[in-house]
Amino acid sequence: LSILQPFFQFWEVISDEHGIKPDGTYHGESDLQLERINVYYNEAHGGDAVEINVAEPKWRLSGGKYVPRAVLVDLEPGTMDSVRSGPYGQLFRPDNYVFGQSGAGNNWAKGHYTEGAELVDNVLDVVRKEAEGCDCLQGFQLTHSLGGGTGSGMGTLLISKIREEYPDRIMSSFSVVPSPKVTHFLKSS
């Protein structure tokens, strides 16, 4: 789960900047917080941002919440279960959790050619849905590990598929490099 820390730290910072609590509700006090909130969030459940004090604009969300425009992917369900039960797990849209059942066993080839290849179309469907909901899609940000099978193998597969489908959009990759001091798999001598 430590590989997901940069991902969650990103969403914690963005949420804090915009006054969004882990449950997706807005609790900020500045109109600036909601001015560009649609860069990273979609509004859910039909809530509308309304001005509640004309003299000093303060905003609140009436009846809705905000959800990140994010797709969470793994080739095994255990990681997603940990994510959902975490402090920000309820922030994300349930339909945007996409996971396989068998994992890639820290194997790039399984993530790229077999297990990942079986799941990539499902991931792209969710990516398409999120992209279609954008007023002006600028690009994609991918946070992934360079170790293991999902982040490295499926990550590179996903980058190439998104590039094929959206060739004129920016692709930013935030890659986490494994530490030689910490390993999650056995080494044989």
PDB file of C-alpha atoms in Angstrom:
ATOM      1  CA  LEU A   1       0.000   0.000   0.000  1.00  0.00           C
ATOM      2  CA  SER A   2       2.953   2.328   0.438  1.00  0.00           C
ATOM      3  CA  ILE A   3       3.152   2.743  -3.341  1.00  0.00           C
ATOM      4  CA  LEU A   4      -0.195   4.548  -3.162  1.00  0.00           C
ATOM      5  CA  GLN A   5       1.060   7.152  -0.687  1.00  0.00           C
ATOM      6  CA  PRO A   6       2.147   9.704  -3.340  1.00  0.00           C
ATOM      7  CA  PHE A   7      -1.243   9.292  -5.023  1.00  0.00           C
ATOM      8  CA  PHE A   8      -3.142   9.925  -1.799  1.00  0.00           C
ATOM      9  CA  GLN A   9      -0.845  12.739  -0.717  1.00  0.00           C
ATOM     10  CA  PHE A  10      -1.626  14.441  -4.022  1.00  0.00           C
ATOM     11  CA  TRP A  11      -5.387  14.152  -3.426  1.00  0.00           C
ATOM     12  CA  GLU A  12      -5.059  15.234   0.211  1.00  0.00           C
ATOM     13  CA  VAL A  13      -3.243  18.417  -0.838  1.00  0.00           C
ATOM     14  CA  ILE A  14      -5.626  19.171  -3.720  1.00  0.00           C
ATOM     15  CA  SER A  15      -8.643  18.506  -1.485  1.00  0.00           C
ATOM     16  CA  ASP A  16      -7.271  20.750   1.250  1.00  0.00           C
ATOM     17  CA  GLU A  17      -6.561  23.557  -1.234  1.00  0.00           C
ATOM     18  CA  HIS A  18     -10.153  23.395  -2.470  1.00  0.00           C
ATOM     19  CA  GLY A  19     -11.799  22.908   0.939  1.00  0.00           C
ATOM     20  CA  ILE A  20     -12.944  19.371   0.151  1.00  0.00           C
ATOM     21  CA  LYS A  21     -13.281  16.913   3.056  1.00  0.00           C
ATOM     22  CA  PRO A  22     -12.500  13.163   2.676  1.00  0.00           C
ATOM     23  CA  ASP A  23     -16.220  12.503   2.136  1.00  0.00           C
ATOM     24  CA  GLY A  24     -16.257  14.907  -0.835  1.00  0.00           C
ATOM     25  CA  THR A  25     -18.223  17.712   0.799  1.00  0.00           C
ATOM     26  CA  TYR A  26     -17.102  21.311   0.481  1.00  0.00           C
ATOM     27  CA  HIS A  27     -16.233  23.077   3.741  1.00  0.00           C
ATOM     28  CA  GLY A  28     -14.141  25.954   2.487  1.00  0.00           C
ATOM     29  CA  GLU A  29     -14.748  29.657   2.903  1.00  0.00           C
ATOM     30  CA  SER A  30     -13.393  31.212  -0.273  1.00  0.00           C
ATOM     31  CA  ASP A  31     -14.883  31.612  -3.704  1.00  0.00           C
ATOM     32  CA  LEU A  32     -11.385  31.017  -5.084  1.00  0.00           C
ATOM     33  CA  GLN A  33     -11.514  27.428  -3.815  1.00  0.00           C
ATOM     34  CA  LEU A  34     -14.424  26.623  -6.113  1.00  0.00           C
ATOM     35  CA  GLU A  35     -13.382  28.818  -9.030  1.00  0.00           C
ATOM     36  CA  ARG A  36     -11.252  26.119 -10.705  1.00  0.00           C
ATOM     37  CA  ILE A  37     -12.433  23.057  -8.815  1.00  0.00           C
ATOM     38  CA  ASN A  38     -13.524  21.413 -12.070  1.00  0.00           C
ATOM     39  CA  VAL A  39      -9.879  20.944 -13.053  1.00  0.00           C
ATOM     40  CA  TYR A  40      -9.647  17.913 -10.758  1.00  0.00           C
ATOM     41  CA  TYR A  41     -13.202  17.262  -9.529  1.00  0.00           C
ATOM     42  CA  ASN A  42     -16.640  16.521 -10.866  1.00  0.00           C
ATOM     43  CA  GLU A  43     -19.737  17.572  -8.993  1.00  0.00           C
ATOM     44  CA  ALA A  44     -21.839  14.597  -7.908  1.00  0.00           C
ATOM     45  CA  HIS A  45     -25.465  14.195  -6.860  1.00  0.00           C
ATOM     46  CA  GLY A  46     -26.669  17.401  -8.484  1.00  0.00           C
ATOM     47  CA  GLY A  47     -25.374  19.838  -5.870  1.00  0.00           C
ATOM     48  CA  ASP A  48     -24.873  23.436  -6.904  1.00  0.00           C
ATOM     49  CA  ALA A  49     -22.337  25.910  -5.617  1.00  0.00           C
ATOM     50  CA  VAL A  50     -24.238  28.932  -4.395  1.00  0.00           C
ATOM     51  CA  GLU A  51     -23.114  32.255  -2.982  1.00  0.00           C
ATOM     52  CA  ILE A  52     -24.425  32.616   0.576  1.00  0.00           C
ATOM     53  CA  ASN A  53     -23.102  36.048   1.572  1.00  0.00           C
ATOM     54  CA  VAL A  54     -23.119  38.746  -1.074  1.00  0.00           C
ATOM     55  CA  ALA A  55     -21.027  41.259   0.897  1.00  0.00           C
ATOM     56  CA  GLU A  56     -18.214  38.759   1.479  1.00  0.00           C
ATOM     57  CA  PRO A  57     -18.607  35.870  -0.958  1.00  0.00           C
ATOM     58  CA  LYS A  58     -18.467  32.516   0.759  1.00  0.00           C
ATOM     59  CA  TRP A  59     -19.413  29.377  -1.047  1.00  0.00           C
ATOM     60  CA  ARG A  60     -20.953  26.162   0.026  1.00  0.00           C
ATOM     61  CA  LEU A  61     -22.195  23.080  -1.738  1.00  0.00           C
ATOM     62  CA  SER A  62     -25.921  22.563  -1.422  1.00  0.00           C
ATOM     63  CA  GLY A  63     -26.969  18.936  -1.490  1.00  0.00           C
ATOM     64  CA  GLY A  64     -23.988  17.434  -3.285  1.00  0.00           C
ATOM     65  CA  LYS A  65     -20.368  16.538  -3.153  1.00  0.00           C
ATOM     66  CA  TYR A  66     -17.264  16.549  -5.288  1.00  0.00           C
ATOM     67  CA  VAL A  67     -15.493  13.467  -6.588  1.00  0.00           C
ATOM     68  CA  PRO A  68     -12.008  13.372  -8.096  1.00  0.00           C
ATOM     69  CA  ARG A  69     -11.727  12.861 -11.813  1.00  0.00           C
ATOM     70  CA  ALA A  70      -9.516   9.814 -11.205  1.00  0.00           C
ATOM     71  CA  VAL A  71      -9.368   6.156 -12.185  1.00  0.00           C
ATOM     72  CA  LEU A  72      -7.811   3.745  -9.685  1.00  0.00           C
ATOM     73  CA  VAL A  73      -6.351   0.586 -11.228  1.00  0.00           C
ATOM     74  CA  ASP A  74      -4.740  -2.572  -9.885  1.00  0.00           C
ATOM     75  CA  LEU A  75      -4.499  -6.132 -11.111  1.00  0.00           C
ATOM     76  CA  GLU A  76      -5.531  -7.613  -7.764  1.00  0.00           C
ATOM     77  CA  PRO A  77      -8.461  -6.666  -5.510  1.00  0.00           C
ATOM     78  CA  GLY A  78      -6.622  -6.551  -2.164  1.00  0.00           C
ATOM     79  CA  THR A  79      -5.030  -3.180  -2.801  1.00  0.00           C
ATOM     80  CA  MET A  80      -8.353  -1.640  -3.795  1.00  0.00           C
ATOM     81  CA  ASP A  81      -9.964  -2.979  -0.620  1.00  0.00           C
ATOM     82  CA  SER A  82      -7.241  -1.211   1.385  1.00  0.00           C
ATOM     83  CA  VAL A  83      -7.793   1.990  -0.577  1.00  0.00           C
ATOM     84  CA  ARG A  84     -11.564   1.943  -0.076  1.00  0.00           C
ATOM     85  CA  SER A  85     -11.217   1.429   3.660  1.00  0.00           C
ATOM     86  CA  GLY A  86      -8.668   4.268   3.986  1.00  0.00           C
ATOM     87  CA  PRO A  87      -9.468   7.843   5.034  1.00  0.00           C
ATOM     88  CA  TYR A  88      -9.938   9.084   1.444  1.00  0.00           C
ATOM     89  CA  GLY A  89     -11.440   5.861   0.059  1.00  0.00           C
ATOM     90  CA  GLN A  90     -14.978   7.249  -0.052  1.00  0.00           C
ATOM     91  CA  LEU A  91     -13.848  10.333  -1.955  1.00  0.00           C
ATOM     92  CA  PHE A  92     -13.521   8.421  -5.229  1.00  0.00           C
ATOM     93  CA  ARG A  93     -16.379   7.336  -7.472  1.00  0.00           C
ATOM     94  CA  PRO A  94     -17.024   3.595  -6.866  1.00  0.00           C
ATOM     95  CA  ASP A  95     -17.282   2.925 -10.623  1.00  0.00           C
ATOM     96  CA  ASN A  96     -13.751   4.281 -11.079  1.00  0.00           C
ATOM     97  CA  TYR A  97     -12.118   1.462  -9.126  1.00  0.00           C
ATOM     98  CA  VAL A  98     -10.978  -1.002 -11.803  1.00  0.00           C
ATOM     99  CA  PHE A  99      -9.195  -4.150 -10.691  1.00  0.00           C
ATOM    100  CA  GLY A 100      -8.409  -7.677 -11.758  1.00  0.00           C
ATOM    101  CA  GLN A 101      -8.491 -10.839  -9.699  1.00  0.00           C
ATOM    102  CA  SER A 102      -5.103 -12.488 -10.113  1.00  0.00           C
ATOM    103  CA  GLY A 103      -2.416  -9.806  -9.947  1.00  0.00           C
ATOM    104  CA  ALA A 104       0.803  -9.635 -11.944  1.00  0.00           C
ATOM    105  CA  GLY A 105       3.154 -11.121  -9.362  1.00  0.00           C
ATOM    106  CA  ASN A 106       5.730  -8.310  -9.718  1.00  0.00           C
ATOM    107  CA  ASN A 107       6.125  -9.320 -13.364  1.00  0.00           C
ATOM    108  CA  TRP A 108       6.254  -6.561 -16.009  1.00  0.00           C
ATOM    109  CA  ALA A 109       5.294  -8.956 -18.832  1.00  0.00           C
ATOM    110  CA  LYS A 110       2.155 -10.141 -17.013  1.00  0.00           C
ATOM    111  CA  GLY A 111       1.150  -6.545 -16.396  1.00  0.00           C
ATOM    112  CA  HIS A 112       1.744  -5.558 -20.002  1.00  0.00           C
ATOM    113  CA  TYR A 113       0.862  -8.621 -22.098  1.00  0.00           C
ATOM    114  CA  THR A 114      -1.474 -10.920 -20.157  1.00  0.00           C
ATOM    115  CA  GLU A 115      -3.267  -9.792 -16.976  1.00  0.00           C
ATOM    116  CA  GLY A 116      -3.047  -6.091 -17.862  1.00  0.00           C
ATOM    117  CA  ALA A 117      -4.078  -6.683 -21.467  1.00  0.00           C
ATOM    118  CA  GLU A 118      -7.243  -8.409 -20.227  1.00  0.00           C
ATOM    119  CA  LEU A 119      -8.185  -5.425 -18.042  1.00  0.00           C
ATOM    120  CA  VAL A 120      -7.016  -2.468 -20.138  1.00  0.00           C
ATOM    121  CA  ASP A 121     -10.244  -2.129 -22.162  1.00  0.00           C
ATOM    122  CA  ASN A 122     -12.268  -1.825 -18.936  1.00  0.00           C
ATOM    123  CA  VAL A 123      -9.853   0.848 -17.718  1.00  0.00           C
ATOM    124  CA  LEU A 124     -10.082   2.727 -21.020  1.00  0.00           C
ATOM    125  CA  ASP A 125     -13.894   2.689 -20.816  1.00  0.00           C
ATOM    126  CA  VAL A 126     -13.708   4.492 -17.464  1.00  0.00           C
ATOM    127  CA  VAL A 127     -11.020   6.873 -18.773  1.00  0.00           C
ATOM    128  CA  ARG A 128     -13.238   7.663 -21.789  1.00  0.00           C
ATOM    129  CA  LYS A 129     -16.233   8.325 -19.539  1.00  0.00           C
ATOM    130  CA  GLU A 130     -14.201  10.758 -17.432  1.00  0.00           C
ATOM    131  CA  ALA A 131     -12.699  12.423 -20.526  1.00  0.00           C
ATOM    132  CA  GLU A 132     -16.130  12.872 -22.116  1.00  0.00           C
ATOM    133  CA  GLY A 133     -17.316  14.639 -18.964  1.00  0.00           C
ATOM    134  CA  CYS A 134     -14.647  17.332 -19.334  1.00  0.00           C
ATOM    135  CA  ASP A 135     -15.462  20.707 -20.852  1.00  0.00           C
ATOM    136  CA  CYS A 136     -11.935  21.089 -22.206  1.00  0.00           C
ATOM    137  CA  LEU A 137      -9.725  18.030 -21.757  1.00  0.00           C
ATOM    138  CA  GLN A 138      -6.095  19.130 -21.521  1.00  0.00           C
ATOM    139  CA  GLY A 139      -4.384  15.856 -20.705  1.00  0.00           C
ATOM    140  CA  PHE A 140      -3.780  12.997 -18.321  1.00  0.00           C
ATOM    141  CA  GLN A 141      -1.740  12.535 -15.165  1.00  0.00           C
ATOM    142  CA  LEU A 142      -0.619   8.992 -14.433  1.00  0.00           C
ATOM    143  CA  THR A 143       0.818   8.056 -11.039  1.00  0.00           C
ATOM    144  CA  HIS A 144       2.380   4.601 -11.086  1.00  0.00           C
ATOM    145  CA  SER A 145       5.223   2.478  -9.811  1.00  0.00           C
ATOM    146  CA  LEU A 146       8.154   1.422 -11.947  1.00  0.00           C
ATOM    147  CA  GLY A 147       8.401  -1.759  -9.885  1.00  0.00           C
ATOM    148  CA  GLY A 148       5.944  -4.630  -9.823  1.00  0.00           C
ATOM    149  CA  GLY A 149       3.708  -5.733 -12.648  1.00  0.00           C
ATOM    150  CA  THR A 150       0.736  -3.395 -12.480  1.00  0.00           C
ATOM    151  CA  GLY A 151       2.509  -0.044 -12.236  1.00  0.00           C
ATOM    152  CA  SER A 152       5.292  -0.836 -14.657  1.00  0.00           C
ATOM    153  CA  GLY A 153       3.773  -3.340 -17.086  1.00  0.00           C
ATOM    154  CA  MET A 154       0.173  -2.241 -17.159  1.00  0.00           C
ATOM    155  CA  GLY A 155       1.256   1.369 -16.636  1.00  0.00           C
ATOM    156  CA  THR A 156       3.227   1.386 -19.883  1.00  0.00           C
ATOM    157  CA  LEU A 157       0.393  -0.415 -21.672  1.00  0.00           C
ATOM    158  CA  LEU A 158      -2.105   2.158 -20.441  1.00  0.00           C
ATOM    159  CA  ILE A 159       0.120   5.070 -21.443  1.00  0.00           C
ATOM    160  CA  SER A 160       0.427   3.690 -24.981  1.00  0.00           C
ATOM    161  CA  LYS A 161      -3.340   3.054 -25.281  1.00  0.00           C
ATOM    162  CA  ILE A 162      -4.235   6.525 -23.997  1.00  0.00           C
ATOM    163  CA  ARG A 163      -1.665   8.040 -26.372  1.00  0.00           C
ATOM    164  CA  GLU A 164      -3.293   6.155 -29.299  1.00  0.00           C
ATOM    165  CA  GLU A 165      -6.754   7.380 -28.386  1.00  0.00           C
ATOM    166  CA  TYR A 166      -5.816  10.941 -27.388  1.00  0.00           C
ATOM    167  CA  PRO A 167      -2.689  11.747 -29.447  1.00  0.00           C
ATOM    168  CA  ASP A 168      -3.050  15.523 -29.100  1.00  0.00           C
ATOM    169  CA  ARG A 169      -3.374  15.596 -25.291  1.00  0.00           C
ATOM    170  CA  ILE A 170      -0.655  16.067 -22.672  1.00  0.00           C
ATOM    171  CA  MET A 171       0.523  12.949 -20.824  1.00  0.00           C
ATOM    172  CA  SER A 172       2.240  13.564 -17.478  1.00  0.00           C
ATOM    173  CA  SER A 173       3.674  10.543 -15.715  1.00  0.00           C
ATOM    174  CA  PHE A 174       4.542  10.587 -12.019  1.00  0.00           C
ATOM    175  CA  SER A 175       6.623   7.449 -11.616  1.00  0.00           C
ATOM    176  CA  VAL A 176       7.569   6.031  -8.230  1.00  0.00           C
ATOM    177  CA  VAL A 177      10.928   4.250  -8.210  1.00  0.00           C
ATOM    178  CA  PRO A 178      11.237   1.265  -5.855  1.00  0.00           C
ATOM    179  CA  SER A 179      13.643   1.659  -2.962  1.00  0.00           C
ATOM    180  CA  PRO A 180      16.518  -0.828  -2.734  1.00  0.00           C
ATOM    181  CA  LYS A 181      16.042  -0.714   1.054  1.00  0.00           C
ATOM    182  CA  VAL A 182      12.431  -1.906   0.949  1.00  0.00           C
ATOM    183  CA  THR A 183      11.183  -4.818  -1.117  1.00  0.00           C
ATOM    184  CA  HIS A 184       7.902  -6.706  -1.224  1.00  0.00           C
ATOM    185  CA  PHE A 185       9.180  -9.838  -2.916  1.00  0.00           C
ATOM    186  CA  LEU A 186      11.748 -12.485  -2.104  1.00  0.00           C
ATOM    187  CA  LYS A 187      15.201 -12.516  -3.623  1.00  0.00           C
ATOM    188  CA  SER A 188      16.949 -15.819  -4.121  1.00  0.00           C
ATOM    189  CA  SER A 189      20.701 -16.203  -3.927  1.00  0.00           C
TER     190      SER A 189
END
